Amino acid sequence: MKKNTRSLVAALALAGAALFSQAAAAAVVDISSLPSAVTLASGGSLTFGDKFKASNKGNFFNDHFTFNVTQPSSLSLVVTSTSTSAANGLNLTGLGLYDSANHSLLQGTQVLTGKDDKWTLSFANLAAGSYYVKVSGNLVSGAGATFSGNGSLISAVPEPATYGMLLGGLGLLGLLARRRQSAA
């Protein structure tokens, strides 16, 4: 009877070890890249993205792209990924704008999902300061995959010509009001 008990315990231990090794092999891994700075091109355009190697099926990422705003501005972003099918490549699951203290300012909107993934984000009157964009997702196949982001950062400060037109318009309104007063 002792021999049967030992055999049963050994068989259970071997089965448990096999299940544990399968679970460990299927563990999800964070494959996020280190935060990187986004270079603002002249005119305020932003370009960023990431490329993932093959053999990352099921793994996830939360990539951070940092940038600085020197004056109040409006931000518009589009992040996309294109695959050969919905079963290949990656699945974008989130897009968010955060301040340097890690406070969420705005979450993006999913426009497309499947073969083509697309997220958008627009934020008006972004104050001067440091920010980052977080792009989240997971790889749905063992093939490599990429995503890219493009956007614009447009200064909210009016051009000098705008002030001139405003003053000219106010002057005309004042002139018309004065004429009406003297006619009455």
PDB file of C-alpha atoms in Angstrom:
ATOM      1  CA  MET A   1       0.000   0.000   0.000  1.00  0.00           C
ATOM      2  CA  LYS A   2       2.896   2.359   0.788  1.00  0.00           C
ATOM      3  CA  LYS A   3       4.326   1.735  -2.660  1.00  0.00           C
ATOM      4  CA  ASN A   4       1.008   2.683  -4.321  1.00  0.00           C
ATOM      5  CA  THR A   5       0.776   5.853  -2.219  1.00  0.00           C
ATOM      6  CA  ARG A   6       4.313   6.874  -3.151  1.00  0.00           C
ATOM      7  CA  SER A   7       3.569   6.220  -6.824  1.00  0.00           C
ATOM      8  CA  LEU A   8       0.395   8.294  -6.608  1.00  0.00           C
ATOM      9  CA  VAL A   9       2.223  11.190  -4.917  1.00  0.00           C
ATOM     10  CA  ALA A  10       5.012  11.027  -7.504  1.00  0.00           C
ATOM     11  CA  ALA A  11       2.493  11.017 -10.360  1.00  0.00           C
ATOM     12  CA  LEU A  12       0.643  14.003  -8.866  1.00  0.00           C
ATOM     13  CA  ALA A  13       3.913  15.892  -8.376  1.00  0.00           C
ATOM     14  CA  LEU A  14       4.938  15.212 -11.973  1.00  0.00           C
ATOM     15  CA  ALA A  15       1.528  16.346 -13.289  1.00  0.00           C
ATOM     16  CA  GLY A  16       1.681  19.495 -11.144  1.00  0.00           C
ATOM     17  CA  ALA A  17       5.183  20.306 -12.416  1.00  0.00           C
ATOM     18  CA  ALA A  18       4.017  19.871 -16.013  1.00  0.00           C
ATOM     19  CA  LEU A  19       1.045  22.181 -15.469  1.00  0.00           C
ATOM     20  CA  PHE A  20       3.247  24.774 -13.716  1.00  0.00           C
ATOM     21  CA  SER A  21       5.781  24.783 -16.564  1.00  0.00           C
ATOM     22  CA  GLN A  22       2.993  25.266 -19.131  1.00  0.00           C
ATOM     23  CA  ALA A  23       1.535  28.145 -17.104  1.00  0.00           C
ATOM     24  CA  ALA A  24       4.988  29.729 -16.777  1.00  0.00           C
ATOM     25  CA  ALA A  25       5.567  29.409 -20.521  1.00  0.00           C
ATOM     26  CA  ALA A  26       2.243  31.150 -21.191  1.00  0.00           C
ATOM     27  CA  ALA A  27       2.908  34.036 -18.766  1.00  0.00           C
ATOM     28  CA  VAL A  28       2.188  37.470 -20.193  1.00  0.00           C
ATOM     29  CA  VAL A  29       5.230  39.754 -20.363  1.00  0.00           C
ATOM     30  CA  ASP A  30       5.445  43.567 -20.388  1.00  0.00           C
ATOM     31  CA  ILE A  31       7.423  44.477 -23.542  1.00  0.00           C
ATOM     32  CA  SER A  32       7.112  48.257 -23.146  1.00  0.00           C
ATOM     33  CA  SER A  33       9.957  50.341 -24.464  1.00  0.00           C
ATOM     34  CA  LEU A  34      11.725  52.853 -22.242  1.00  0.00           C
ATOM     35  CA  PRO A  35      10.116  56.311 -22.330  1.00  0.00           C
ATOM     36  CA  SER A  36      11.389  58.312 -25.283  1.00  0.00           C
ATOM     37  CA  ALA A  37      11.292  61.995 -26.130  1.00  0.00           C
ATOM     38  CA  VAL A  38       9.258  63.141 -29.111  1.00  0.00           C
ATOM     39  CA  THR A  39      11.048  65.634 -31.307  1.00  0.00           C
ATOM     40  CA  LEU A  40       8.849  68.519 -32.346  1.00  0.00           C
ATOM     41  CA  ALA A  41       9.528  69.483 -35.944  1.00  0.00           C
ATOM     42  CA  SER A  42       9.154  73.064 -37.147  1.00  0.00           C
ATOM     43  CA  GLY A  43       5.480  73.906 -37.343  1.00  0.00           C
ATOM     44  CA  GLY A  44       4.767  71.740 -34.285  1.00  0.00           C
ATOM     45  CA  SER A  45       4.433  68.298 -35.896  1.00  0.00           C
ATOM     46  CA  LEU A  46       5.049  65.185 -33.764  1.00  0.00           C
ATOM     47  CA  THR A  47       6.052  61.714 -34.981  1.00  0.00           C
ATOM     48  CA  PHE A  48       6.542  58.653 -32.763  1.00  0.00           C
ATOM     49  CA  GLY A  49       5.982  54.886 -32.698  1.00  0.00           C
ATOM     50  CA  ASP A  50       7.449  51.499 -31.853  1.00  0.00           C
ATOM     51  CA  LYS A  51       8.402  48.220 -33.508  1.00  0.00           C
ATOM     52  CA  PHE A  52       8.077  44.829 -31.810  1.00  0.00           C
ATOM     53  CA  LYS A  53      10.027  41.673 -32.689  1.00  0.00           C
ATOM     54  CA  ALA A  54       8.416  38.336 -33.510  1.00  0.00           C
ATOM     55  CA  SER A  55       7.606  35.742 -30.814  1.00  0.00           C
ATOM     56  CA  ASN A  56       5.747  38.162 -28.517  1.00  0.00           C
ATOM     57  CA  LYS A  57       2.228  36.749 -28.900  1.00  0.00           C
ATOM     58  CA  GLY A  58       0.042  37.672 -25.923  1.00  0.00           C
ATOM     59  CA  ASN A  59       2.541  40.159 -24.478  1.00  0.00           C
ATOM     60  CA  PHE A  60       1.501  43.753 -23.767  1.00  0.00           C
ATOM     61  CA  PHE A  61       3.031  47.236 -23.912  1.00  0.00           C
ATOM     62  CA  ASN A  62       2.494  50.714 -22.428  1.00  0.00           C
ATOM     63  CA  ASP A  63       4.891  52.988 -24.321  1.00  0.00           C
ATOM     64  CA  HIS A  64       5.480  56.585 -23.132  1.00  0.00           C
ATOM     65  CA  PHE A  65       6.472  59.429 -25.448  1.00  0.00           C
ATOM     66  CA  THR A  66       7.442  62.671 -23.680  1.00  0.00           C
ATOM     67  CA  PHE A  67       7.307  66.233 -25.002  1.00  0.00           C
ATOM     68  CA  ASN A  68       7.389  69.825 -23.730  1.00  0.00           C
ATOM     69  CA  VAL A  69       5.009  72.674 -24.485  1.00  0.00           C
ATOM     70  CA  THR A  70       6.499  76.180 -24.250  1.00  0.00           C
ATOM     71  CA  GLN A  71       3.263  78.158 -24.666  1.00  0.00           C
ATOM     72  CA  PRO A  72      -0.476  77.371 -24.554  1.00  0.00           C
ATOM     73  CA  SER A  73      -1.251  75.091 -27.501  1.00  0.00           C
ATOM     74  CA  SER A  74      -3.773  72.682 -28.975  1.00  0.00           C
ATOM     75  CA  LEU A  75      -2.725  69.044 -29.444  1.00  0.00           C
ATOM     76  CA  SER A  76      -4.121  66.622 -32.038  1.00  0.00           C
ATOM     77  CA  LEU A  77      -2.867  63.009 -32.330  1.00  0.00           C
ATOM     78  CA  VAL A  78      -3.597  59.956 -34.466  1.00  0.00           C
ATOM     79  CA  VAL A  79      -2.073  56.544 -33.647  1.00  0.00           C
ATOM     80  CA  THR A  80      -2.433  53.686 -36.152  1.00  0.00           C
ATOM     81  CA  SER A  81      -1.376  50.100 -36.739  1.00  0.00           C
ATOM     82  CA  THR A  82      -2.066  48.049 -39.863  1.00  0.00           C
ATOM     83  CA  SER A  83      -1.846  44.238 -40.040  1.00  0.00           C
ATOM     84  CA  THR A  84      -2.565  41.654 -42.718  1.00  0.00           C
ATOM     85  CA  SER A  85      -5.616  40.527 -40.691  1.00  0.00           C
ATOM     86  CA  ALA A  86      -7.217  40.984 -37.264  1.00  0.00           C
ATOM     87  CA  ALA A  87      -5.467  37.767 -36.139  1.00  0.00           C
ATOM     88  CA  ASN A  88      -1.981  39.179 -36.907  1.00  0.00           C
ATOM     89  CA  GLY A  89       0.110  42.034 -35.619  1.00  0.00           C
ATOM     90  CA  LEU A  90      -1.039  43.988 -32.610  1.00  0.00           C
ATOM     91  CA  ASN A  91      -4.166  45.362 -31.006  1.00  0.00           C
ATOM     92  CA  LEU A  92      -4.047  48.979 -29.810  1.00  0.00           C
ATOM     93  CA  THR A  93      -6.017  49.183 -26.557  1.00  0.00           C
ATOM     94  CA  GLY A  94      -5.454  52.744 -25.380  1.00  0.00           C
ATOM     95  CA  LEU A  95      -4.135  56.230 -26.002  1.00  0.00           C
ATOM     96  CA  GLY A  96      -3.837  58.799 -23.236  1.00  0.00           C
ATOM     97  CA  LEU A  97      -2.373  62.211 -22.443  1.00  0.00           C
ATOM     98  CA  TYR A  98      -0.694  62.686 -19.032  1.00  0.00           C
ATOM     99  CA  ASP A  99       1.094  65.529 -17.263  1.00  0.00           C
ATOM    100  CA  SER A 100       4.556  65.159 -15.708  1.00  0.00           C
ATOM    101  CA  ALA A 101       2.969  64.231 -12.344  1.00  0.00           C
ATOM    102  CA  ASN A 102       1.319  61.167 -14.021  1.00  0.00           C
ATOM    103  CA  HIS A 103      -2.188  62.681 -13.880  1.00  0.00           C
ATOM    104  CA  SER A 104      -4.424  61.545 -16.716  1.00  0.00           C
ATOM    105  CA  LEU A 105      -5.623  64.590 -18.686  1.00  0.00           C
ATOM    106  CA  LEU A 106      -7.533  62.876 -21.492  1.00  0.00           C
ATOM    107  CA  GLN A 107      -8.079  59.397 -22.923  1.00  0.00           C
ATOM    108  CA  GLY A 108      -8.210  58.937 -26.689  1.00  0.00           C
ATOM    109  CA  THR A 109     -11.064  57.608 -28.792  1.00  0.00           C
ATOM    110  CA  GLN A 110     -10.894  54.295 -30.657  1.00  0.00           C
ATOM    111  CA  VAL A 111     -11.910  54.849 -34.280  1.00  0.00           C
ATOM    112  CA  LEU A 112     -11.008  51.459 -35.853  1.00  0.00           C
ATOM    113  CA  THR A 113     -10.158  48.000 -34.518  1.00  0.00           C
ATOM    114  CA  GLY A 114      -9.299  44.732 -36.248  1.00  0.00           C
ATOM    115  CA  LYS A 115      -6.982  44.591 -39.249  1.00  0.00           C
ATOM    116  CA  ASP A 116      -6.505  48.349 -38.924  1.00  0.00           C
ATOM    117  CA  ASP A 117      -6.360  49.966 -35.502  1.00  0.00           C
ATOM    118  CA  LYS A 118      -6.768  53.722 -35.109  1.00  0.00           C
ATOM    119  CA  TRP A 119      -7.032  55.998 -32.058  1.00  0.00           C
ATOM    120  CA  THR A 120      -7.394  59.788 -31.951  1.00  0.00           C
ATOM    121  CA  LEU A 121      -6.927  62.402 -29.245  1.00  0.00           C
ATOM    122  CA  SER A 122      -7.479  66.188 -29.274  1.00  0.00           C
ATOM    123  CA  PHE A 123      -6.805  68.562 -26.395  1.00  0.00           C
ATOM    124  CA  ALA A 124      -7.375  72.329 -26.685  1.00  0.00           C
ATOM    125  CA  ASN A 125      -5.554  74.886 -24.533  1.00  0.00           C
ATOM    126  CA  LEU A 126      -2.747  72.675 -23.271  1.00  0.00           C
ATOM    127  CA  ALA A 127      -0.742  74.843 -20.827  1.00  0.00           C
ATOM    128  CA  ALA A 128       3.038  75.215 -20.986  1.00  0.00           C
ATOM    129  CA  GLY A 129       4.738  72.261 -19.281  1.00  0.00           C
ATOM    130  CA  SER A 130       5.959  68.669 -19.632  1.00  0.00           C
ATOM    131  CA  TYR A 131       3.643  65.910 -20.847  1.00  0.00           C
ATOM    132  CA  TYR A 132       3.648  62.377 -22.189  1.00  0.00           C
ATOM    133  CA  VAL A 133       1.458  60.294 -24.451  1.00  0.00           C
ATOM    134  CA  LYS A 134       0.884  56.658 -23.450  1.00  0.00           C
ATOM    135  CA  VAL A 135       0.086  54.106 -26.163  1.00  0.00           C
ATOM    136  CA  SER A 136      -1.126  50.703 -24.905  1.00  0.00           C
ATOM    137  CA  GLY A 137      -1.745  47.425 -26.646  1.00  0.00           C
ATOM    138  CA  ASN A 138      -0.944  43.737 -26.967  1.00  0.00           C
ATOM    139  CA  LEU A 139       0.453  41.455 -29.657  1.00  0.00           C
ATOM    140  CA  VAL A 140      -2.137  39.060 -31.065  1.00  0.00           C
ATOM    141  CA  SER A 141       0.258  36.868 -33.058  1.00  0.00           C
ATOM    142  CA  GLY A 142       3.844  35.655 -33.045  1.00  0.00           C
ATOM    143  CA  ALA A 143       4.733  37.917 -35.976  1.00  0.00           C
ATOM    144  CA  GLY A 144       6.439  41.265 -35.453  1.00  0.00           C
ATOM    145  CA  ALA A 145       4.314  44.406 -35.436  1.00  0.00           C
ATOM    146  CA  THR A 146       4.521  48.204 -35.417  1.00  0.00           C
ATOM    147  CA  PHE A 147       2.436  51.252 -34.598  1.00  0.00           C
ATOM    148  CA  SER A 148       2.987  54.879 -35.506  1.00  0.00           C
ATOM    149  CA  GLY A 149       1.712  58.155 -34.162  1.00  0.00           C
ATOM    150  CA  ASN A 150       1.469  61.542 -35.845  1.00  0.00           C
ATOM    151  CA  GLY A 151       0.154  64.798 -34.586  1.00  0.00           C
ATOM    152  CA  SER A 152       0.391  68.530 -34.339  1.00  0.00           C
ATOM    153  CA  LEU A 153       0.949  71.002 -31.560  1.00  0.00           C
ATOM    154  CA  ILE A 154      -0.477  74.372 -32.587  1.00  0.00           C
ATOM    155  CA  SER A 155       0.143  77.517 -30.565  1.00  0.00           C
ATOM    156  CA  ALA A 156      -3.041  78.993 -29.133  1.00  0.00           C
ATOM    157  CA  VAL A 157      -1.516  82.490 -29.048  1.00  0.00           C
ATOM    158  CA  PRO A 158      -3.051  84.651 -31.810  1.00  0.00           C
ATOM    159  CA  GLU A 159      -0.859  86.100 -34.560  1.00  0.00           C
ATOM    160  CA  PRO A 160      -0.186  89.874 -34.471  1.00  0.00           C
ATOM    161  CA  ALA A 161      -2.398  90.337 -37.551  1.00  0.00           C
ATOM    162  CA  THR A 162      -5.317  88.899 -35.562  1.00  0.00           C
ATOM    163  CA  TYR A 163      -4.876  91.605 -32.918  1.00  0.00           C
ATOM    164  CA  GLY A 164      -4.787  94.242 -35.663  1.00  0.00           C
ATOM    165  CA  MET A 165      -8.054  92.968 -37.150  1.00  0.00           C
ATOM    166  CA  LEU A 166      -9.644  92.889 -33.685  1.00  0.00           C
ATOM    167  CA  LEU A 167      -8.624  96.485 -32.949  1.00  0.00           C
ATOM    168  CA  GLY A 168      -9.766  97.607 -36.402  1.00  0.00           C
ATOM    169  CA  GLY A 169     -13.170  95.934 -35.893  1.00  0.00           C
ATOM    170  CA  LEU A 170     -13.581  97.511 -32.467  1.00  0.00           C
ATOM    171  CA  GLY A 171     -12.673 100.892 -33.950  1.00  0.00           C
ATOM    172  CA  LEU A 172     -15.351 100.503 -36.654  1.00  0.00           C
ATOM    173  CA  LEU A 173     -17.949  99.533 -34.034  1.00  0.00           C
ATOM    174  CA  GLY A 174     -17.021 102.610 -31.992  1.00  0.00           C
ATOM    175  CA  LEU A 175     -17.301 104.832 -35.079  1.00  0.00           C
ATOM    176  CA  LEU A 176     -20.736 103.399 -35.943  1.00  0.00           C
ATOM    177  CA  ALA A 177     -21.952 103.870 -32.343  1.00  0.00           C
ATOM    178  CA  ARG A 178     -20.753 107.486 -32.358  1.00  0.00           C
ATOM    179  CA  ARG A 179     -22.543 108.195 -35.679  1.00  0.00           C
ATOM    180  CA  ARG A 180     -25.777 106.756 -34.310  1.00  0.00           C
ATOM    181  CA  GLN A 181     -25.498 108.926 -31.200  1.00  0.00           C
ATOM    182  CA  SER A 182     -24.925 112.128 -33.189  1.00  0.00           C
ATOM    183  CA  ALA A 183     -27.780 111.269 -35.618  1.00  0.00           C
ATOM    184  CA  ALA A 184     -30.268 110.815 -32.768  1.00  0.00           C
TER     185      ALA A 184
END
